[in-house]
PDB file of C-alpha atoms in Angstrom:
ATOM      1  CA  UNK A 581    -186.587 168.681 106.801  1.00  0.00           C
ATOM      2  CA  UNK A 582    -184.582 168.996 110.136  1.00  0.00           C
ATOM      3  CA  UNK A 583    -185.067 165.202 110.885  1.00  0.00           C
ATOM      4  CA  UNK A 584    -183.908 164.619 107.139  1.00  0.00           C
ATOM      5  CA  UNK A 585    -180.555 165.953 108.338  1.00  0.00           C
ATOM      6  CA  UNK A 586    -180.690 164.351 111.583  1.00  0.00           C
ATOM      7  CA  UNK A 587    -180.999 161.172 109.886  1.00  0.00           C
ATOM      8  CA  UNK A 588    -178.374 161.998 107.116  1.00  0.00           C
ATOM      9  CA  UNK A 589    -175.577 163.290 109.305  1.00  0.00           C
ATOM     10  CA  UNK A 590    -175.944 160.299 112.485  1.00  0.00           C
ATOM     11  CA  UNK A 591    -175.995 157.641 110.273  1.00  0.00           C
ATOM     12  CA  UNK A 592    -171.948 158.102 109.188  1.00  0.00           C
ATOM     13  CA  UNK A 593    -171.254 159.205 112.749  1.00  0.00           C
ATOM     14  CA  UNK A 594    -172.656 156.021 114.125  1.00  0.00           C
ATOM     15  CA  UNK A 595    -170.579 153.865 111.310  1.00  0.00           C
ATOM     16  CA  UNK A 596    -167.423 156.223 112.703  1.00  0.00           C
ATOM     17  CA  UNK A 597    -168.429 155.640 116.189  1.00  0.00           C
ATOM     18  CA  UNK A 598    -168.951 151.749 115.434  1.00  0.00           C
ATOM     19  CA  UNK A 599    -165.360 151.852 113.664  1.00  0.00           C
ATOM     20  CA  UNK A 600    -163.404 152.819 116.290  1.00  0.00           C
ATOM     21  CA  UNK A 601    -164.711 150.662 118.528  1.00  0.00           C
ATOM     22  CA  UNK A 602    -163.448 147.675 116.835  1.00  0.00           C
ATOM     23  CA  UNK A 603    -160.500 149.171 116.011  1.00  0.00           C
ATOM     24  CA  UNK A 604    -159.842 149.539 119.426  1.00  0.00           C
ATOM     25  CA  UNK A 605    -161.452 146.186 120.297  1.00  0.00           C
ATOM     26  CA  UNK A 606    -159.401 144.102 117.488  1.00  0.00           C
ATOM     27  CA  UNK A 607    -156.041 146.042 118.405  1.00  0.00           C
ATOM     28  CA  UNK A 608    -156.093 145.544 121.982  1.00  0.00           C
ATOM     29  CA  UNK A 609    -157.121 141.501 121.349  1.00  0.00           C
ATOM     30  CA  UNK A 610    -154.165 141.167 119.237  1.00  0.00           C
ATOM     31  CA  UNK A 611    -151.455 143.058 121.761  1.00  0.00           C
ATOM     32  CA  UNK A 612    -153.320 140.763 124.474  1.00  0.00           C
ATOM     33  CA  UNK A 613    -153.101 137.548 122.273  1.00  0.00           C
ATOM     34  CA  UNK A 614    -149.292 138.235 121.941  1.00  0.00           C
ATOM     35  CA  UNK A 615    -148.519 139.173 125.208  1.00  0.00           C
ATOM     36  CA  UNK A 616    -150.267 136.033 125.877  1.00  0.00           C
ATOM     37  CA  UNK A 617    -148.375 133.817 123.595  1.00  0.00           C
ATOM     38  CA  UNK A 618    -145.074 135.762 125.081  1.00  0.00           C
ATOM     39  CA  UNK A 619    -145.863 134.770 128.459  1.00  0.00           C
ATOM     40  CA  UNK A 620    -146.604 131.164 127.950  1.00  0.00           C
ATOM     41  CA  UNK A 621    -143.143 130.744 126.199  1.00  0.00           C
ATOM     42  CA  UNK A 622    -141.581 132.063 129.252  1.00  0.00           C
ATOM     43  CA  UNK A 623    -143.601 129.105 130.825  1.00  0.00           C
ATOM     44  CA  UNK A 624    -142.380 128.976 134.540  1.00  0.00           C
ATOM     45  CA  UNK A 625    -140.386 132.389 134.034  1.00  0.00           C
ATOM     46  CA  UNK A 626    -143.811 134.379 133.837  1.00  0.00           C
ATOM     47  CA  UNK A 627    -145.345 135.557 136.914  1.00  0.00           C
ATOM     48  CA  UNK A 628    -149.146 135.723 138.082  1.00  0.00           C
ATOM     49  CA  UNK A 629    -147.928 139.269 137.923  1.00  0.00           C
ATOM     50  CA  UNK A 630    -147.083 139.025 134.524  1.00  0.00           C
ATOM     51  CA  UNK A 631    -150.475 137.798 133.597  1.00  0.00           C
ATOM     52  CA  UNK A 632    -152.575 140.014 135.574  1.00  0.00           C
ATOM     53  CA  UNK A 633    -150.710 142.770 134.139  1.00  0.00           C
ATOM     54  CA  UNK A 634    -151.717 141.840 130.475  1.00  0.00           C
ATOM     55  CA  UNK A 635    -155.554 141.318 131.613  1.00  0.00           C
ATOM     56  CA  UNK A 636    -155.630 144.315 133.210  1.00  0.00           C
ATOM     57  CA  UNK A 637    -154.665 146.143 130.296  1.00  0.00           C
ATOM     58  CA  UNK A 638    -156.978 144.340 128.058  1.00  0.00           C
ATOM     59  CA  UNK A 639    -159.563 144.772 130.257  1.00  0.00           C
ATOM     60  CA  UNK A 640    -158.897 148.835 129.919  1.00  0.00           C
ATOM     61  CA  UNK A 641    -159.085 148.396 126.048  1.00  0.00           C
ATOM     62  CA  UNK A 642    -162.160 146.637 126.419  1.00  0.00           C
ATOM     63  CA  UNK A 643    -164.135 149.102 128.539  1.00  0.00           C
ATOM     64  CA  UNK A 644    -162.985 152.015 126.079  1.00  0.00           C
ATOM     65  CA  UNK A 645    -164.506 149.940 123.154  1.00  0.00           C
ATOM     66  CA  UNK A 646    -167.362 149.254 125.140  1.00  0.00           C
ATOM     67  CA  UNK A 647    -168.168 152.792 125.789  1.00  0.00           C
ATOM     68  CA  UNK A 648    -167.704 153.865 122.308  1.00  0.00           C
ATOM     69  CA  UNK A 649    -169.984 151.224 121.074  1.00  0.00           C
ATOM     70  CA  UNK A 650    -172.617 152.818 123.857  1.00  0.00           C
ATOM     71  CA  UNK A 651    -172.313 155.722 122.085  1.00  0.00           C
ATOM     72  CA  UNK A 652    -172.677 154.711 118.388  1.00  0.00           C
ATOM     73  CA  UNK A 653    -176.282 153.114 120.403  1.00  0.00           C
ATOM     74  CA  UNK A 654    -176.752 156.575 122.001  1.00  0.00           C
ATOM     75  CA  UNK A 655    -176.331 158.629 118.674  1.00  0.00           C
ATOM     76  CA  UNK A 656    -178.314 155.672 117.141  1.00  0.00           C
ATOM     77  CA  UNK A 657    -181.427 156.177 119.529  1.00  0.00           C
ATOM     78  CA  UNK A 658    -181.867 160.118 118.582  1.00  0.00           C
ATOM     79  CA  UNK A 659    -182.890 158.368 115.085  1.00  0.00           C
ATOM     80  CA  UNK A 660    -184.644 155.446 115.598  1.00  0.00           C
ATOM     81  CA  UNK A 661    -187.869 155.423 114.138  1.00  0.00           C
ATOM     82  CA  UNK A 662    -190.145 153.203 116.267  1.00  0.00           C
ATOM     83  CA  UNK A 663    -190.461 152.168 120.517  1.00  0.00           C
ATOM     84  CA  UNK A 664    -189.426 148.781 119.596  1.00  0.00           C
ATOM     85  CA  UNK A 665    -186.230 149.696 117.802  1.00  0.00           C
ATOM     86  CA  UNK A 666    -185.437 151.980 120.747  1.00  0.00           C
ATOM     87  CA  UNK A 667    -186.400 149.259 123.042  1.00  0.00           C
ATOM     88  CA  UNK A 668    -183.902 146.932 121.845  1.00  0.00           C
ATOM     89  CA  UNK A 669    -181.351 149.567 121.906  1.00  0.00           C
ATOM     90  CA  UNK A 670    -182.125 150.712 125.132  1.00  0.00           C
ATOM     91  CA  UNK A 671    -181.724 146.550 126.402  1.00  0.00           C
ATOM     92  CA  UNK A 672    -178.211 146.631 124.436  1.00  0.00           C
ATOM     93  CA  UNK A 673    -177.319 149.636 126.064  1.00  0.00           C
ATOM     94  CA  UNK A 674    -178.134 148.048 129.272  1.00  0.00           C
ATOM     95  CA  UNK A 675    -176.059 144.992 128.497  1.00  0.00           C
ATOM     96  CA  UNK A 676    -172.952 146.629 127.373  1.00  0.00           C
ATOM     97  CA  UNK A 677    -173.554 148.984 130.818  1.00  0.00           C
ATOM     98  CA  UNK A 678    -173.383 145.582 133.218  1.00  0.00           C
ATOM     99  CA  UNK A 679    -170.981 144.261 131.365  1.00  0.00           C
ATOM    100  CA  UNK A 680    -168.591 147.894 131.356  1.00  0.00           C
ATOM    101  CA  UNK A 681    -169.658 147.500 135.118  1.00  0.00           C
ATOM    102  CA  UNK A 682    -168.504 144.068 136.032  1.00  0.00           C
ATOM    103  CA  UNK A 683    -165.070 144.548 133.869  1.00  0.00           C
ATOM    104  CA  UNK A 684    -164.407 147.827 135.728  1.00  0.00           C
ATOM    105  CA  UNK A 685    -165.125 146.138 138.652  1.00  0.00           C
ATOM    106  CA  UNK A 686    -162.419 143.436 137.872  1.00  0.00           C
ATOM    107  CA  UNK A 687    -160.012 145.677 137.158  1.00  0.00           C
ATOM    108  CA  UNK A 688    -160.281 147.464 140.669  1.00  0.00           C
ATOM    109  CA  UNK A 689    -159.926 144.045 141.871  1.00  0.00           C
ATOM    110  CA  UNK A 690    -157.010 143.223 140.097  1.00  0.00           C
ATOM    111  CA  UNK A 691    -155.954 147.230 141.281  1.00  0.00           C
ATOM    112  CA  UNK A 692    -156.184 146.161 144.956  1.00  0.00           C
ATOM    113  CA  UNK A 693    -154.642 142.596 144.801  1.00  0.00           C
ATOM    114  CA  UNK A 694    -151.685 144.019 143.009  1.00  0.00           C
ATOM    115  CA  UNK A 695    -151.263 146.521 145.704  1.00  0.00           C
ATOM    116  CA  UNK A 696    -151.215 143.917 148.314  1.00  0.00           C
ATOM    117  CA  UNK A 697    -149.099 142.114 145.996  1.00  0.00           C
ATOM    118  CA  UNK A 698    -146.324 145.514 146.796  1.00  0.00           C
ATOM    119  CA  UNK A 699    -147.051 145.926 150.373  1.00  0.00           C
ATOM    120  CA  UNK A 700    -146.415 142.436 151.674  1.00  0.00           C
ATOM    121  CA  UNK A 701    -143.192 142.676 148.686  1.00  0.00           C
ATOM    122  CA  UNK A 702    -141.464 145.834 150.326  1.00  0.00           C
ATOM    123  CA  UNK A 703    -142.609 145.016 154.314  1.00  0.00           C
TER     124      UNK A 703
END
């Protein structure tokens, strides 16, 4: 009976989950792609400022999509029936982790350079 209602009340929370994240996802590709489009009108006007600017703030959007997708696979596992269907989630969830990992990690990057970028502009 209790795992009836497990099963009843994760399955919309999962599809909410899942919706945000491409909300999020589909929003911030579309800001990006016109910020993108903006920029190469400018042409020789836009800086590599100007560009890591609008990847860094893609990047953001991405991560926060990427974590509520992890989620949706979290709230998924608590219901999944069999070791194989929790296998693959648990790979997915993997995935998604590296790949939060290695996008955080270029946005610290792009953190740093943009830093030095300031320093050698104000010494």
């Amino acid at each position: 009976m209790l795992r009836e209602w497990l099963h009843l009340l994760s399955e919309p929370v999962i599809a909410i989950i899942d919706l945000m994240a491409l909300f999020i996802i589909a929003v911030a590709t579309l800001v990006a792609f016109v910020h993108t489009i903006v920029l190469m009108m400018k042409g020789s006007r836009s800086s590599g400022r100007d560009r890591r600017t609008v990847w860094l703030a893609y990047t953001r959007w991405l991560v926060a999509g990427l974590t509520f997708q992890l989620a949706a696979d979290i709230v998924e596992s608590s219901i999944a029936p069999s070791w194989e269907a929790i296998g693959m989630l648990g790979a997915i969830a993997v995935i998604r982790t590296f790949l939060n990992y290695f996008l955080e990690r270029d946005v610290e990057d792009m953190r740093e350079r943009q830093a030095e970028g300031r320093a050698h502009a104000d010494a």
